[in-house]
Amino acid sequence: MTRYVYDFTEGNKDLKDLLGGKGANLAEMTRMGLPVPPGFTVTTDACREYLRTGRMPAELLAEVEQHLRQMQNRMNKTFGDAEDPLLLSVRSGAKFSMPGMMETILDIGLNDASVVGLGRQSNDERFAWDSYRRLVQMFGRTVFDVPAAAFDDELAAVGGVGADLSVAQLKDLVLAYKKVFHSHTGRDFPQAPHEQLFLAVGAVFRSWNAERATLYRRQERIPHDLGTAVNVMAMVFGNRGEDSGTGVAFTRDPATGRRGVYGDYLRNAQGEDVVAGIRNTMSLSELATIDPASHRQLLSIMQRLEQRYRDLCDIEFTIENGKLWMLQTRVGKRTPAAAFVIAAQLVDEGTITLDEALQRVTDEQLAQLMFPSFDTAAAPPPLTTGVPASPGAAAGAIVFDSAAAAAATEPVILVRRETNPDDLPGMIAAQGILTSRGGKTSHAAVVARGMGKTCVCGADELVIDGDTFAVAGRILRAGDVISIDGTSGKVYPGSVPVRPSPVVRYFEGEITAHGDPLLAAVERLMIHADHEARLGVHTNADTGADAARARRFGATGVGLCRTEHMFLGDRRELVERLILAEDDASRAEALAALLPLQRADFEELFAAMDGLPVTVRLIDPPLHEFLPPLEELTARVARAEALGEDPGRDGTLLGAVRRMHEQNPMLGLRGVRLGLVIPGLFAMQVRAIAEAAAARVAAGGDPRPEIMVPLVGAVQELETVRAEAEAVLASVPGTPPIRIGTMIEVPRAALTAGQIAGAAEFFSFGTNDLTQMTWGFSRDDVEGAFFGRYLGLGIFAASPFETIDSEGVGELVRIAVERGRAARPDLTVGVCGEHGGDPASVSFFHDAGLDYVSCSPFRVPIARLEAGRAASQAAGSDSR
Ligand code: ADP
Ligand code: MG
Ligand code: MG
């Protein structure tokens, strides 16, 4: 029989599927003997059942009642009792933390009778009535969707922010809130404690499908069918005077990773007051002076939590009359920089291994660290400085509400007093978020960090008034451009220029990692990634400069040099001569003019990659791509003729373009086919490679060129080119050994890879063409036309041009690797399509047994990290 309820004493941190993250961690803390108020968790099974049938299963009701009785016995109090009531909180908690997404209701069990009992029992009438008014408000909003503004208006009418109201005012407020409740729901605020409890549990279940929760899941790719658990626990009170309060803390700084606890504490306050950022908080070190005993206990608990979770933890706690209570913990979110720094620290501290450290960082975090930041030297004086809550540099036009941000087509900065879950669509759409209230743990900060979005919060000099804000004697309006720096907290007028990231400068070799915790951590993890990686990382580069940069970034070869890029610019004319040549002599002349240019390019490239392989692809695209477009030529010739002039060269070109016109150029005369029909073209390229290599050898270098033939579908094509190339190589004195191989980018090549390997010393998958030809659609034609629809229908989860389609295209890759290696065991196999820089694809290529991936220079460090992660994961290391 399914059990729907687990006591906190029964669960543990590994039961997140069943108990949700919050419930599993509350159970873990209870097992550790930490001071957690008693309680129990209603499982995600119960939620799914409720959402499926629309009602609470009967067993669930019985189990809740039974656990409630146990709790009452243990605490010697009765739920909602009129003399000395046990009060409860009802908290959502899904498997993955969804900050601010789901609702929490505090003080359940208070009613017109027990509020009096609570006041007498606690000797604090103010506190009792304050709790009651909070309950009516939270319950109304969460369970019955009463608009928040309806309650806020009443609060404003009695003239307070809550903390400074008298008992009489609070009593009036409860009456007013109950009226609001009645007028919006058509019923009285429920007085029966058990009815309150079950209504609240049902509301939490339903909030799983609330619009903003669904939106957050889509954004974070969390499955929609998990459901949430519900935690029911005894209330403890941070709002019982100056020796009470509530706080949040991190075991290390979540922004920089720096060692040492970090947190905010708010005296005489309850629950969400800290997170809402409505009142100004004090730091944990200030707590040490006002309540040293609780502070000491808190620090020792945080240390134990880190040891147990072997990672940065964040916590929520409450102090009630000097007694500390733990209300939540979890492995905390952090910035990309903190992720690297903390992973390295935990290795130093002997808590985790280097393999585990690699699993604690992601390609995406490294990519973020490589983003540029503001060039502060070129920046105007800042308007103001807030709390640096989530790093990055963002500039955009000011918008003051979420809807405007979501509707904007230009980059925008969302400016708010504070944010709440309703602002989520705007926060997703904006480049950055700026708030005038709240600290590093406010809603804006937590959500922005989770999304990797730039955020400055608590810029309290900003005075926001409708569609303008005033700061430093200036008025800024919606639409004005500002720049916000999430690393320093500075807010600048206008759009500030950006400079390269220190991580990039470190990769470039401009600065060393010495003395910088972030760079040292990056260095350490990259060294380990390279050590673990089985996949090599090469780069796609056509120039010496690109190759040199990629080499500094850690590339161990050029996986793809596109020779056609050497035919552009002022060399176009030479190519035109080649294409227009009508006899062998003029063709040979054009080729002879191109030869020295190509040779010089290759020499530069081989020098930059001295000692490492450079795979040169012979010309691939159809030749008419080097001629002006048909329409343009037609117009030029027509204009000349209309003026009675001789169109001259244009006339000849037009004839050639017409002759060469193809219906489907992508499937036409290109790649190896060109080499086979245009005499001397490939031979010239091979000669340029050979002569450049020979020149490098003569200069004392160690060139390692490889010749790659594109678009081969049949081994006979390759054999023909190979024979011609070998003859040329043999004719150039001093040529070092040069390997000849082919791209695998036509499905037929993958299927006949066994034969093709007979004539190829290496394969390189051209996954762009292979994807186009396997699916039968051209990238340029389909991405705008129907990919959105296909993604929406779930025909594919990501564009197959971004992440390799492992089932279809990937199967061809696996077949080709297997058949190729069977025929030639020492065959080298790589990939040079854009997929080589895509992390998900990198781990696919690792699994498929490739030797290397090749990607653009800037992606090289990211691919190195991912190659190391793929290998250390595959080695079966314990990742948590
Ligand atoms: P969230 O997931 O949005 O953080 P929580 O369930 O953690 O929501 O609860 C919101 C606030 O209420 C938190 O500050 C939490 O510490 C507080 N809270 C929850 N349960 C209790 C309780 N039993 N006693 C006192 N405060 C509580
Ligand atoms: Mg919480
Ligand atoms: Mg191709």
Coordinates of C-alpha atoms in Angstrom, one line a residue, residues 63-336:
E63 CA -2.4 9.4 7.8
V64 CA -2.2 13.2 8.3
E65 CA -4.6 12.9 11.3
Q66 CA -2.4 10.1 12.8
H67 CA 0.8 12.0 12.4
L68 CA -0.8 15.1 13.8
R69 CA -1.8 13.1 16.9
Q70 CA 1.8 12.0 17.3
M71 CA 3.0 15.5 17.1
Q72 CA 0.5 16.7 19.6
N73 CA 1.6 14.0 22.1
R74 CA 5.2 14.8 21.6
M75 CA 4.7 18.5 22.2
N76 CA 2.0 18.2 24.7
K77 CA -0.1 20.8 22.9
T78 CA -3.3 20.5 20.8
F79 CA -3.6 21.8 17.2
G80 CA -5.5 25.1 17.3
D81 CA -6.4 24.7 21.0
A82 CA -8.1 27.7 22.5
E83 CA -5.9 27.9 25.6
D84 CA -2.4 26.9 24.3
P85 CA -2.5 26.2 20.6
L86 CA -0.1 24.2 18.5
L87 CA 0.3 26.1 15.3
L88 CA 1.6 24.8 12.0
S89 CA 3.3 25.9 8.8
V90 CA 2.4 24.3 5.5
R91 CA 5.3 24.5 3.0
S92 CA 5.7 23.4 -0.5
G93 CA 8.9 21.7 -1.5
A94 CA 9.5 20.0 -4.9
K95 CA 12.5 17.9 -5.9
F96 CA 14.3 20.8 -7.4
S97 CA 14.3 24.1 -5.5
M98 CA 12.0 26.6 -7.1
P99 CA 12.7 29.8 -5.2
G100 CA 9.6 31.8 -4.4
M101 CA 7.6 29.7 -6.8
M102 CA 5.3 27.8 -4.5
E103 CA 3.4 29.1 -1.5
T104 CA 4.0 28.8 2.2
I105 CA 1.4 29.4 4.8
L106 CA 2.4 30.2 8.4
D107 CA 0.5 30.1 11.7
I108 CA -2.2 27.6 10.6
G109 CA -4.5 26.8 13.5
L110 CA -5.1 30.4 14.7
N111 CA -8.7 31.5 14.9
D112 CA -10.8 33.9 17.0
A113 CA -10.4 31.7 20.1
S114 CA -6.9 30.5 19.9
V115 CA -5.5 34.0 19.1
V116 CA -6.6 34.9 22.6
G117 CA -5.0 31.7 24.1
L118 CA -1.8 32.4 22.3
G119 CA -1.7 36.0 23.6
R120 CA -2.2 34.8 27.2
Q121 CA 0.1 31.9 26.9
S122 CA 3.0 33.9 25.4
N123 CA 2.2 36.9 27.5
D124 CA 2.3 38.9 24.3
E125 CA -1.0 40.0 22.8
R126 CA 0.7 42.0 20.1
F127 CA 2.5 39.0 18.8
A128 CA -0.6 36.8 18.8
W129 CA -2.7 39.4 16.8
D130 CA 0.2 40.1 14.5
S131 CA 0.4 36.3 13.7
Y132 CA -3.4 36.1 13.2
R133 CA -3.5 39.0 10.7
R134 CA -0.6 37.4 8.8
L135 CA -2.5 34.1 8.6
V136 CA -5.7 35.6 7.3
Q137 CA -3.6 37.5 4.7
M138 CA -1.4 34.5 3.5
F139 CA -4.3 32.1 3.6
G140 CA -6.5 34.4 1.6
R141 CA -3.9 35.1 -1.0
T142 CA -2.6 31.5 -1.4
V143 CA -5.7 29.4 -1.0
F144 CA -8.3 31.7 -2.4
D145 CA -6.3 34.0 -4.7
V146 CA -7.4 37.2 -2.9
P147 CA -5.3 39.9 -4.6
A148 CA -2.4 41.0 -2.4
A149 CA -3.2 44.7 -3.0
A150 CA -6.6 44.3 -1.2
F151 CA -4.8 43.5 2.0
D152 CA -2.0 46.1 1.4
D153 CA -4.6 48.8 1.1
E154 CA -6.0 47.9 4.6
L155 CA -2.5 47.9 6.0
A156 CA -1.8 51.3 4.5
A157 CA -5.1 52.6 5.9
V158 CA -4.1 51.9 9.5
G159 CA -0.8 53.6 8.5
G160 CA 2.0 51.1 9.2
V161 CA 4.4 48.5 7.8
G162 CA 3.3 46.0 10.5
A163 CA 6.1 46.1 13.1
D164 CA 5.1 49.2 14.8
L165 CA 1.3 48.6 15.1
S166 CA -0.4 48.6 18.5
V167 CA -2.6 45.7 19.7
A168 CA -5.7 47.7 19.0
Q169 CA -4.6 48.5 15.5
L170 CA -3.8 44.9 14.9
K171 CA -7.2 43.8 16.1
D172 CA -8.8 46.3 13.7
L173 CA -6.6 45.0 10.9
V174 CA -7.7 41.4 11.5
L175 CA -11.3 42.5 11.3
A176 CA -10.6 44.4 8.1
Y177 CA -8.7 41.5 6.6
K178 CA -11.5 39.1 7.4
K179 CA -13.9 41.5 5.6
V180 CA -11.6 41.5 2.6
F181 CA -11.5 37.8 2.8
H182 CA -15.3 37.6 2.9
S183 CA -15.9 40.0 0.1
H184 CA -13.5 38.2 -2.3
T185 CA -14.5 34.6 -1.4
G186 CA -18.1 34.9 -0.4
R187 CA -17.4 32.9 2.8
D188 CA -16.0 33.5 6.3
F189 CA -12.4 32.9 7.1
P190 CA -12.4 29.2 8.2
Q191 CA -12.2 28.8 12.0
A192 CA -11.8 25.1 12.1
P193 CA -8.0 24.3 12.4
H194 CA -8.3 21.0 10.4
E195 CA -10.2 22.6 7.6
Q196 CA -7.5 25.3 7.4
L197 CA -4.8 22.6 7.2
F198 CA -6.4 20.6 4.5
L199 CA -7.4 23.6 2.4
A200 CA -3.7 24.7 2.7
V201 CA -2.3 21.4 1.6
G202 CA -4.6 21.3 -1.4
A203 CA -3.6 24.8 -2.3
V204 CA 0.1 23.8 -2.3
F205 CA -0.7 20.8 -4.5
R206 CA -2.6 23.1 -7.0
S207 CA 0.2 25.7 -7.0
W208 CA 2.4 23.2 -8.8
N209 CA 0.4 24.0 -11.9
A210 CA 0.3 27.8 -11.3
E211 CA 1.4 29.8 -14.3
R212 CA 4.6 31.1 -12.8
A213 CA 5.6 27.7 -11.5
T214 CA 5.1 26.2 -15.0
L215 CA 7.1 29.1 -16.5
Y216 CA 10.0 28.6 -14.1
R217 CA 10.1 24.8 -14.8
R218 CA 10.1 25.5 -18.6
Q219 CA 13.0 27.9 -18.2
E220 CA 14.9 25.6 -15.9
R221 CA 14.0 22.4 -17.9
I222 CA 12.4 20.8 -14.9
P223 CA 9.9 18.0 -15.8
H224 CA 6.2 19.0 -15.3
D225 CA 5.1 15.7 -13.9
L226 CA 7.1 15.5 -10.7
G227 CA 4.6 17.2 -8.4
T228 CA 5.5 18.8 -5.1
A229 CA 5.7 17.5 -1.6
V230 CA 4.1 19.4 1.3
N231 CA 5.8 19.9 4.6
V232 CA 3.7 20.4 7.8
M233 CA 5.7 21.5 10.8
A234 CA 5.3 23.1 14.2
M235 CA 5.6 26.9 14.1
V236 CA 8.4 28.6 15.9
F237 CA 8.3 32.4 16.3
G238 CA 10.9 34.9 15.3
N239 CA 8.4 37.7 16.0
R240 CA 8.4 37.4 19.8
G241 CA 10.5 40.4 20.7
E242 CA 14.1 41.6 20.5
D243 CA 15.5 38.2 21.6
S244 CA 13.8 36.6 18.6
G245 CA 14.3 36.9 14.9
T246 CA 14.8 35.2 11.6
G247 CA 17.6 34.8 9.1
V248 CA 19.1 33.2 6.1
A249 CA 22.8 32.2 5.8
F250 CA 25.3 30.6 3.4
T251 CA 28.2 28.5 4.6
R252 CA 30.4 30.4 2.1
D253 CA 29.9 33.5 0.1
P254 CA 27.7 32.4 -2.8
A255 CA 28.9 35.3 -5.0
T256 CA 32.7 34.9 -4.8
G257 CA 33.0 31.5 -3.0
R258 CA 35.1 33.1 -0.3
R259 CA 35.4 31.1 2.9
G260 CA 33.4 32.2 5.9
V261 CA 29.7 32.3 6.6
Y262 CA 27.6 34.9 5.0
G263 CA 24.1 35.9 6.0
D264 CA 21.3 38.3 6.9
Y265 CA 19.4 38.4 10.2
L266 CA 16.3 40.4 11.0
R267 CA 15.2 41.0 14.6
N268 CA 11.7 40.5 15.8
A269 CA 10.5 39.2 12.4
Q270 CA 8.9 36.2 10.9
G271 CA 9.4 34.1 7.8
E272 CA 9.5 35.9 4.6
D273 CA 10.4 39.3 6.0
V274 CA 14.1 38.7 5.3
V275 CA 13.7 37.3 1.8
A276 CA 11.2 40.0 0.8
G277 CA 13.9 42.6 1.5
I278 CA 11.3 44.9 2.9
R279 CA 13.3 45.9 6.0
N280 CA 17.0 46.3 6.4
T281 CA 18.8 43.4 7.8
M282 CA 21.9 43.0 10.0
S283 CA 24.8 40.7 9.2
L284 CA 25.7 37.5 11.1
S285 CA 28.6 39.1 12.8
E286 CA 26.2 41.6 14.3
L287 CA 24.1 38.7 15.5
A288 CA 27.3 37.5 17.3
T289 CA 27.2 40.6 19.5
I290 CA 23.5 40.5 20.4
D291 CA 23.1 36.7 20.8
P292 CA 26.6 35.1 21.1
A293 CA 25.2 31.7 22.2
S294 CA 22.9 31.2 19.2
H295 CA 25.5 32.6 16.9
R296 CA 28.1 30.0 18.1
Q297 CA 25.6 27.2 17.8
L298 CA 24.6 28.3 14.3
L299 CA 28.3 28.3 13.1
S300 CA 28.8 24.8 14.4
I301 CA 25.7 23.6 12.8
M302 CA 26.7 25.2 9.5
Q303 CA 30.0 23.4 9.7
R304 CA 28.3 20.1 10.3
L305 CA 26.0 20.7 7.4
E306 CA 28.9 21.3 5.0
Q307 CA 30.5 18.1 6.1
R308 CA 27.4 16.2 5.6
Y309 CA 26.5 17.6 2.2
R310 CA 30.2 18.1 1.2
D311 CA 29.2 21.4 -0.4
L312 CA 28.1 25.0 0.1
C313 CA 24.8 24.9 2.0
D314 CA 22.3 27.6 2.5
I315 CA 20.0 27.7 5.5
E316 CA 17.0 29.4 7.0
F317 CA 16.8 29.7 10.7
T318 CA 14.7 31.3 13.4
I319 CA 15.5 32.3 16.9
E320 CA 12.6 32.3 19.4
N321 CA 13.4 33.9 22.7
G322 CA 17.0 33.0 22.4
K323 CA 16.5 29.4 21.2
L324 CA 17.8 28.5 17.7
W325 CA 15.6 26.5 15.3
M326 CA 16.7 25.2 11.9
L327 CA 13.9 25.6 9.3
Q328 CA 15.6 24.7 6.0
T329 CA 18.9 23.7 4.3
R330 CA 20.0 22.7 0.9
V331 CA 23.0 22.7 -1.4
G332 CA 23.1 26.4 -2.2
K333 CA 23.0 28.1 -5.6
R334 CA 26.1 30.1 -6.5
T335 CA 27.7 32.2 -9.2
P336 CA 29.9 30.6 -11.8

